[in-house]
C-alpha cells in the first residue's frame, strides 16, 4: 500500500483531481460571474417594470393625496418577496404611504455580501399635471439582493455540483486507463531495473510488454535492453582497460623508480602525492612514507626557503605553465651539500592539478665545474693563481687603490739560472724547487696579498694597501722584496742534494704611473731584467728611464705590427766564401727594417722587441718564406747552384713554437726548392733549453732537406756534450773569437781547437766577423772551410749581392781558364 501512494499512478491521479477541481472551480466561477451579471441586470429590469406598472395609481394617489390608494399600491409592491421597503412621497416630499418587511434569514447572505451590496435602493419620479403645470412625487424601493438572487444561487449550485461529479467520473476513468496502460508497466519496469546488478547489467533482461503496434514503453524496454548489453560490453572493455592501465601504471612506476633523477608530485598544500625511490632515498624516507607528507616535514634538508618552494608549486598549479630549471640546495646528513636542478610542471592527477618536480643531482658537475674554474685560475703545479687570475685581481686592486688613494706594489720575481737545475737534474727536481719557492713566497707576504705564478720560473706578488704615501709604500715594498729574496735564496734540500736558488726581483709601485695592468706587469718585468743585466740576485725598482724604455718598446711594437702589414721589411744577404777558392758558396739572409720616419732601424734594436712581443714567430716565418722565394728565383735564373746554401737565423721563441715544423713544411710545399740549399742557424741557447725537443724538431726538418748550423759556437758551455747527437752540418765560430786571433793566443788556440774538432766530427766550419787579411790567413792555416764578414762584404740588398755573386763566379771561371791554358 505505501508503494501505491508513492507510485506515479497515485501521484498522477492526485494531480489530475487537483487540476480538475481547479479547472472546474475556475469554470464555475466564470459561469457564476456571467450568470450573476445577467441576474443583476434582470433584477433591475424587474424592478423597473414593477415601478412602471405602479406609476398610474401612484400618480393618482399623490395628486389626490389619497392615503388608502397609496397604501394599496405599497402593499401591492410588497407582495414581491424580495422587496423589503416601499415609500411614496407627495409633491412636497412628505410620506404619503410606506411599507416595510422585516429581513429574513438566509444561508447565502455571506456570499451576497462578497459579490454585492446587501440591499439595493431604487427611486422613480411620479409626474402628473396640475392645472397647466407639471408636478411630481416620488416612489422609493429598497430590494433585498440576497432574496432577489435566491433562485440564481439554487441554479448555480446545481450546475457546479453536476460539473464536479462529471469531472470526478472522468478523472477516475482516466486514472484506471493510465494505471493499466502506463503506471503498472512502469512500476514493473522500475522493479526489474532496481533488481539489475550494476557490475553485470547484461545478466538480467527487462521483460518486454506486449502491445499491438508500436508503443513508446515497449521501445523504451527494447532500448534499455540494448543499452544494458552495451553497458555490459563497455564495462567488460573498461575492466580490460583498467587492468592494462594498472599494469601500465605499475610499469611506469617501476620506470620512474629506476630513473636516476628525483621525481615527486605535490598538491597546492605542499603535500606529496607520490615520490619515486630516488627522491625518497635522497630524503632518508621510503616511497610509502613520502605520500601524505608535507615539504615542511623536510625543511631540515633545505638550505633555500621551503615557503618559496610551496609558492612555486602554487604558481605552477594556478597558471598551468611550467617553470624553467631552478636550483635547489639541500644538506644531507647535516653537512654534505647537494645541488639540484629542478624543473616544475603542472600535472593532471585524477581530479586535481598538482605540480610535478623533476630534479637532477648536479653536485658532482658543480664540483667538477668548481674544479675546472679553479684550474682555469690556478697553476696546476704550485696551486698558485695563474696569469688570468693575476690580471683580474690586479685590475681590481688598481681600481681600489685609485678610489681610496693608497699605494701598493707589484713584484716580478724570476729564479736565476733555474733552467740549469731543470736540464741537469731533471724536471722532477725542478718541479720540487718551484713548489718550495711558491710556499716560501706565501710565507713571506700577508694574507691579503696575492702570490701568482706567471709561468715557468717567474712569479708575481701583488702587495695591497701599503701606505697612503708613495714614498713610504715604496720603502715597505722594498723591505718585502728583500725579505722574499733572502727567503728564496735559503738552502733547499732534495734528497741528499743541497740546492740554492737566487732570484731577481723587479718592483713597481702603483698607481704612480696611471698605467694599465699589462703596463704595470711590463714595468715590473723591465725592472727585473735590469737586475739580470746587472748580475742577478738583487732587487730593482722601476724608474723613469725604464718607463721611457718601456714606452719606446710599446711604440715599437705597434710600428712592427704595421711593418709586417705594409711590407717595410727587406732581406739583406751577406756572402759566405770558401777560404781556399775565394768563391762565394752561400750566404746568410738577414732581415732589415726600413722605418717610414726613422729610416733604417738596427736589428739589435727591433729583434729583441719582436722576441718579447711574440711577433718574432710571424716575422721569422716571413724570413723563411722570402728566402725560399729568392732561392726559387735564383735557381730559375741560373744564379744559384745546388751545392750552395742560404742560411736563415731562427730565434729561440720561433724554434720552440708548437707549429714551427708545420709552418716550415707548408712553406716548402708552397715554394718548391731543391733539397739541401736551405740551412737554419740556431744558437747554443736553443739547444740547452730542451735537448730532446731540439733534436726531435731538427730531425723532422732534416727529412725535408733542411740543414742546420750551430751559431755563435763557443760562447756557451754545455752544447759540446750534445754535439755528437745533434743533426748539425755546420759550426759557426763567433766573431768575438775571430776578432782577436792575430793578437790573442787564447783565441787562436780556441779557434784552432774548434776547427779541428769539427773536422774530426765531419762538420763544416764557418768563421764570422772576418774583417782583415791577417784573420783570413790564420783561418786558412787552421783549416777553416768558409768565412763571412766585412772583409768580403757587409750584408747588402739583393741586387748588390747578386752582383757580388756574379763577379765571384766570373773570377773563378777566369782562374780556371788561366790554369787550363798554362
PDB file of C-alpha atoms in Angstrom, residues 236-404:
ATOM      1  CA  UNK A 236      33.965  -5.536 -19.814  1.00  0.00           C
ATOM      2  CA  UNK A 237      36.144  -3.397 -22.042  1.00  0.00           C
ATOM      3  CA  UNK A 238      36.670  -0.916 -19.214  1.00  0.00           C
ATOM      4  CA  UNK A 239      37.762  -3.698 -16.888  1.00  0.00           C
ATOM      5  CA  UNK A 240      40.237  -4.813 -19.531  1.00  0.00           C
ATOM      6  CA  UNK A 241      41.469  -1.247 -19.992  1.00  0.00           C
ATOM      7  CA  UNK A 242      41.714  -0.727 -16.229  1.00  0.00           C
ATOM      8  CA  UNK A 243      43.693  -3.918 -15.941  1.00  0.00           C
ATOM      9  CA  UNK A 244      46.003  -2.750 -18.726  1.00  0.00           C
ATOM     10  CA  UNK A 245      46.240   0.686 -17.109  1.00  0.00           C
ATOM     11  CA  UNK A 246      47.112  -0.844 -13.766  1.00  0.00           C
ATOM     12  CA  UNK A 247      49.826  -2.866 -15.434  1.00  0.00           C
ATOM     13  CA  UNK A 248      50.981   0.172 -17.372  1.00  0.00           C
ATOM     14  CA  UNK A 249      50.887   2.299 -14.210  1.00  0.00           C
ATOM     15  CA  UNK A 250      52.957  -0.327 -12.459  1.00  0.00           C
ATOM     16  CA  UNK A 251      55.434  -0.321 -15.328  1.00  0.00           C
ATOM     17  CA  UNK A 252      55.558   3.490 -15.283  1.00  0.00           C
ATOM     18  CA  UNK A 253      56.045   3.364 -11.525  1.00  0.00           C
ATOM     19  CA  UNK A 254      58.912   0.901 -11.973  1.00  0.00           C
ATOM     20  CA  UNK A 255      60.434   3.092 -14.685  1.00  0.00           C
ATOM     21  CA  UNK A 256      60.103   6.238 -12.547  1.00  0.00           C
ATOM     22  CA  UNK A 257      61.563   4.407  -9.555  1.00  0.00           C
ATOM     23  CA  UNK A 258      64.510   3.228 -11.635  1.00  0.00           C
ATOM     24  CA  UNK A 259      65.263   6.712 -13.007  1.00  0.00           C
ATOM     25  CA  UNK A 260      68.400   8.353 -11.592  1.00  0.00           C
ATOM     26  CA  UNK A 261      66.515  11.647 -11.287  1.00  0.00           C
ATOM     27  CA  UNK A 262      64.388  12.679  -8.295  1.00  0.00           C
ATOM     28  CA  UNK A 263      60.664  12.746  -9.130  1.00  0.00           C
ATOM     29  CA  UNK A 264      57.883  13.950  -6.829  1.00  0.00           C
ATOM     30  CA  UNK A 265      54.357  15.356  -7.152  1.00  0.00           C
ATOM     31  CA  UNK A 266      52.908  17.845  -4.641  1.00  0.00           C
ATOM     32  CA  UNK A 267      49.447  19.369  -4.355  1.00  0.00           C
ATOM     33  CA  UNK A 268      48.660  23.022  -3.673  1.00  0.00           C
ATOM     34  CA  UNK A 269      49.062  22.450   0.095  1.00  0.00           C
ATOM     35  CA  UNK A 270      52.625  21.214  -0.475  1.00  0.00           C
ATOM     36  CA  UNK A 271      51.741  17.589   0.348  1.00  0.00           C
ATOM     37  CA  UNK A 272      53.468  14.820  -1.585  1.00  0.00           C
ATOM     38  CA  UNK A 273      51.064  12.778  -3.727  1.00  0.00           C
ATOM     39  CA  UNK A 274      53.807  10.418  -4.778  1.00  0.00           C
ATOM     40  CA  UNK A 275      57.606  10.231  -4.912  1.00  0.00           C
ATOM     41  CA  UNK A 276      59.949   7.847  -6.657  1.00  0.00           C
ATOM     42  CA  UNK A 277      62.534   5.691  -4.937  1.00  0.00           C
ATOM     43  CA  UNK A 278      65.421   8.056  -5.715  1.00  0.00           C
ATOM     44  CA  UNK A 279      63.708  11.053  -4.069  1.00  0.00           C
ATOM     45  CA  UNK A 280      62.601   9.049  -1.036  1.00  0.00           C
ATOM     46  CA  UNK A 281      66.103   7.667  -0.541  1.00  0.00           C
ATOM     47  CA  UNK A 282      67.599  11.123  -1.029  1.00  0.00           C
ATOM     48  CA  UNK A 283      65.403  12.493   1.788  1.00  0.00           C
ATOM     49  CA  UNK A 284      66.019   9.474   4.023  1.00  0.00           C
ATOM     50  CA  UNK A 285      62.498   8.129   3.690  1.00  0.00           C
ATOM     51  CA  UNK A 286      60.529   5.482   1.794  1.00  0.00           C
ATOM     52  CA  UNK A 287      58.129   5.773  -1.122  1.00  0.00           C
ATOM     53  CA  UNK A 288      55.180   4.774   1.095  1.00  0.00           C
ATOM     54  CA  UNK A 289      56.150   7.160   3.879  1.00  0.00           C
ATOM     55  CA  UNK A 290      56.527  10.079   1.459  1.00  0.00           C
ATOM     56  CA  UNK A 291      52.870  10.008   0.475  1.00  0.00           C
ATOM     57  CA  UNK A 292      50.857  12.460   2.529  1.00  0.00           C
ATOM     58  CA  UNK A 293      53.880  14.245   3.980  1.00  0.00           C
ATOM     59  CA  UNK A 294      54.393  17.984   3.538  1.00  0.00           C
ATOM     60  CA  UNK A 295      57.503  19.683   2.187  1.00  0.00           C
ATOM     61  CA  UNK A 296      57.744  21.394   5.572  1.00  0.00           C
ATOM     62  CA  UNK A 297      58.424  17.973   7.090  1.00  0.00           C
ATOM     63  CA  UNK A 298      61.736  18.018   5.198  1.00  0.00           C
ATOM     64  CA  UNK A 299      62.680  21.624   5.968  1.00  0.00           C
ATOM     65  CA  UNK A 300      65.813  20.434   7.766  1.00  0.00           C
ATOM     66  CA  UNK A 301      67.204  19.380   4.390  1.00  0.00           C
ATOM     67  CA  UNK A 302      66.501  22.692   2.611  1.00  0.00           C
ATOM     68  CA  UNK A 303      69.053  25.472   2.518  1.00  0.00           C
ATOM     69  CA  UNK A 304      66.606  27.501   0.435  1.00  0.00           C
ATOM     70  CA  UNK A 305      63.258  28.749   1.777  1.00  0.00           C
ATOM     71  CA  UNK A 306      60.636  25.970   1.962  1.00  0.00           C
ATOM     72  CA  UNK A 307      57.855  28.548   1.616  1.00  0.00           C
ATOM     73  CA  UNK A 308      59.366  29.626  -1.697  1.00  0.00           C
ATOM     74  CA  UNK A 309      59.186  26.024  -2.928  1.00  0.00           C
ATOM     75  CA  UNK A 310      55.500  25.834  -1.981  1.00  0.00           C
ATOM     76  CA  UNK A 311      54.864  29.229  -3.623  1.00  0.00           C
ATOM     77  CA  UNK A 312      56.427  27.987  -6.848  1.00  0.00           C
ATOM     78  CA  UNK A 313      54.236  24.867  -6.724  1.00  0.00           C
ATOM     79  CA  UNK A 314      51.138  27.020  -6.289  1.00  0.00           C
ATOM     80  CA  UNK A 315      52.177  29.302  -9.143  1.00  0.00           C
ATOM     81  CA  UNK A 316      52.594  26.326 -11.494  1.00  0.00           C
ATOM     82  CA  UNK A 317      49.259  24.786 -10.449  1.00  0.00           C
ATOM     83  CA  UNK A 318      47.284  28.018 -10.856  1.00  0.00           C
ATOM     84  CA  UNK A 319      48.925  29.231 -14.082  1.00  0.00           C
ATOM     85  CA  UNK A 320      49.187  25.853 -15.775  1.00  0.00           C
ATOM     86  CA  UNK A 321      52.659  26.798 -17.025  1.00  0.00           C
ATOM     87  CA  UNK A 322      55.857  25.017 -16.105  1.00  0.00           C
ATOM     88  CA  UNK A 323      58.936  26.702 -14.669  1.00  0.00           C
ATOM     89  CA  UNK A 324      62.361  26.564 -16.236  1.00  0.00           C
ATOM     90  CA  UNK A 325      65.174  24.878 -14.395  1.00  0.00           C
ATOM     91  CA  UNK A 326      65.639  26.305 -10.912  1.00  0.00           C
ATOM     92  CA  UNK A 327      68.395  25.478  -8.468  1.00  0.00           C
ATOM     93  CA  UNK A 328      67.755  23.981  -5.052  1.00  0.00           C
ATOM     94  CA  UNK A 329      70.337  23.327  -2.356  1.00  0.00           C
ATOM     95  CA  UNK A 330      69.948  20.506   0.168  1.00  0.00           C
ATOM     96  CA  UNK A 331      72.063  19.487   3.132  1.00  0.00           C
ATOM     97  CA  UNK A 332      72.199  15.731   3.633  1.00  0.00           C
ATOM     98  CA  UNK A 333      73.476  14.127   6.826  1.00  0.00           C
ATOM     99  CA  UNK A 334      73.783  17.560   8.364  1.00  0.00           C
ATOM    100  CA  UNK A 335      76.890  18.583   6.444  1.00  0.00           C
ATOM    101  CA  UNK A 336      77.017  17.417   2.832  1.00  0.00           C
ATOM    102  CA  UNK A 337      75.631  19.911   0.328  1.00  0.00           C
ATOM    103  CA  UNK A 338      73.759  18.705  -2.716  1.00  0.00           C
ATOM    104  CA  UNK A 339      72.835  20.915  -5.660  1.00  0.00           C
ATOM    105  CA  UNK A 340      69.688  20.049  -7.605  1.00  0.00           C
ATOM    106  CA  UNK A 341      68.460  21.425 -10.904  1.00  0.00           C
ATOM    107  CA  UNK A 342      64.659  21.190 -10.756  1.00  0.00           C
ATOM    108  CA  UNK A 343      62.001  21.582 -13.435  1.00  0.00           C
ATOM    109  CA  UNK A 344      58.436  22.079 -12.147  1.00  0.00           C
ATOM    110  CA  UNK A 345      55.459  21.442 -14.415  1.00  0.00           C
ATOM    111  CA  UNK A 346      51.672  21.075 -13.942  1.00  0.00           C
ATOM    112  CA  UNK A 347      50.219  17.549 -13.958  1.00  0.00           C
ATOM    113  CA  UNK A 348      46.564  16.441 -14.116  1.00  0.00           C
ATOM    114  CA  UNK A 349      46.343  13.866 -11.345  1.00  0.00           C
ATOM    115  CA  UNK A 350      42.862  12.318 -11.157  1.00  0.00           C
ATOM    116  CA  UNK A 351      40.509  15.151 -10.158  1.00  0.00           C
ATOM    117  CA  UNK A 352      43.119  17.809  -9.321  1.00  0.00           C
ATOM    118  CA  UNK A 353      46.126  19.582 -10.760  1.00  0.00           C
ATOM    119  CA  UNK A 354      49.420  19.028  -8.937  1.00  0.00           C
ATOM    120  CA  UNK A 355      52.986  20.169  -9.504  1.00  0.00           C
ATOM    121  CA  UNK A 356      55.425  17.586 -10.803  1.00  0.00           C
ATOM    122  CA  UNK A 357      59.012  18.314  -9.763  1.00  0.00           C
ATOM    123  CA  UNK A 358      61.817  16.527 -11.622  1.00  0.00           C
ATOM    124  CA  UNK A 359      65.254  17.153 -10.099  1.00  0.00           C
ATOM    125  CA  UNK A 360      68.716  16.193 -11.219  1.00  0.00           C
ATOM    126  CA  UNK A 361      71.556  15.999  -8.738  1.00  0.00           C
ATOM    127  CA  UNK A 362      74.305  18.139 -10.269  1.00  0.00           C
ATOM    128  CA  UNK A 363      76.545  18.128  -7.225  1.00  0.00           C
ATOM    129  CA  UNK A 364      79.363  16.294  -8.995  1.00  0.00           C
ATOM    130  CA  UNK A 365      79.028  18.565 -12.024  1.00  0.00           C
ATOM    131  CA  UNK A 366      79.184  21.604  -9.745  1.00  0.00           C
ATOM    132  CA  UNK A 367      82.264  20.242  -8.053  1.00  0.00           C
ATOM    133  CA  UNK A 368      83.833  19.448 -11.415  1.00  0.00           C
ATOM    134  CA  UNK A 369      82.914  22.928 -12.619  1.00  0.00           C
ATOM    135  CA  UNK A 370      84.385  24.482  -9.482  1.00  0.00           C
ATOM    136  CA  UNK A 371      87.496  22.391 -10.001  1.00  0.00           C
ATOM    137  CA  UNK A 372      87.707  23.465 -13.624  1.00  0.00           C
ATOM    138  CA  UNK A 373      87.220  27.102 -12.636  1.00  0.00           C
ATOM    139  CA  UNK A 374      89.939  26.666 -10.034  1.00  0.00           C
ATOM    140  CA  UNK A 375      92.183  25.090 -12.657  1.00  0.00           C
ATOM    141  CA  UNK A 376      91.400  27.918 -15.061  1.00  0.00           C
ATOM    142  CA  UNK A 377      92.545  30.449 -12.458  1.00  0.00           C
ATOM    143  CA  UNK A 378      95.341  28.486 -10.776  1.00  0.00           C
ATOM    144  CA  UNK A 379      98.617  26.907 -11.711  1.00  0.00           C
ATOM    145  CA  UNK A 380      98.425  23.097 -11.702  1.00  0.00           C
ATOM    146  CA  UNK A 381     101.905  22.603 -10.235  1.00  0.00           C
ATOM    147  CA  UNK A 382     102.031  25.135  -7.393  1.00  0.00           C
ATOM    148  CA  UNK A 383      98.265  25.742  -6.989  1.00  0.00           C
ATOM    149  CA  UNK A 384      99.033  29.443  -7.064  1.00  0.00           C
ATOM    150  CA  UNK A 385      96.826  31.858  -9.043  1.00  0.00           C
ATOM    151  CA  UNK A 386      97.836  31.906 -12.697  1.00  0.00           C
ATOM    152  CA  UNK A 387      98.252  34.849 -15.052  1.00  0.00           C
ATOM    153  CA  UNK A 388      94.500  35.104 -15.772  1.00  0.00           C
ATOM    154  CA  UNK A 389      93.701  35.330 -12.062  1.00  0.00           C
ATOM    155  CA  UNK A 390      96.628  37.704 -11.578  1.00  0.00           C
ATOM    156  CA  UNK A 391      95.387  40.141 -14.240  1.00  0.00           C
ATOM    157  CA  UNK A 392      91.808  40.198 -12.868  1.00  0.00           C
ATOM    158  CA  UNK A 393      92.983  40.693  -9.280  1.00  0.00           C
ATOM    159  CA  UNK A 394      95.460  43.401 -10.273  1.00  0.00           C
ATOM    160  CA  UNK A 395      92.756  45.252 -12.207  1.00  0.00           C
ATOM    161  CA  UNK A 396      90.580  45.164  -9.083  1.00  0.00           C
ATOM    162  CA  UNK A 397      93.387  46.331  -6.788  1.00  0.00           C
ATOM    163  CA  UNK A 398      94.359  49.102  -9.194  1.00  0.00           C
ATOM    164  CA  UNK A 399      90.799  50.488  -9.227  1.00  0.00           C
ATOM    165  CA  UNK A 400      90.559  50.159  -5.449  1.00  0.00           C
ATOM    166  CA  UNK A 401      93.868  51.988  -4.912  1.00  0.00           C
ATOM    167  CA  UNK A 402      92.788  54.841  -7.185  1.00  0.00           C
ATOM    168  CA  UNK A 403      89.400  55.113  -5.452  1.00  0.00           C
ATOM    169  CA  UNK A 404      90.763  55.068  -1.873  1.00  0.00           C
TER     170      UNK A 404
END
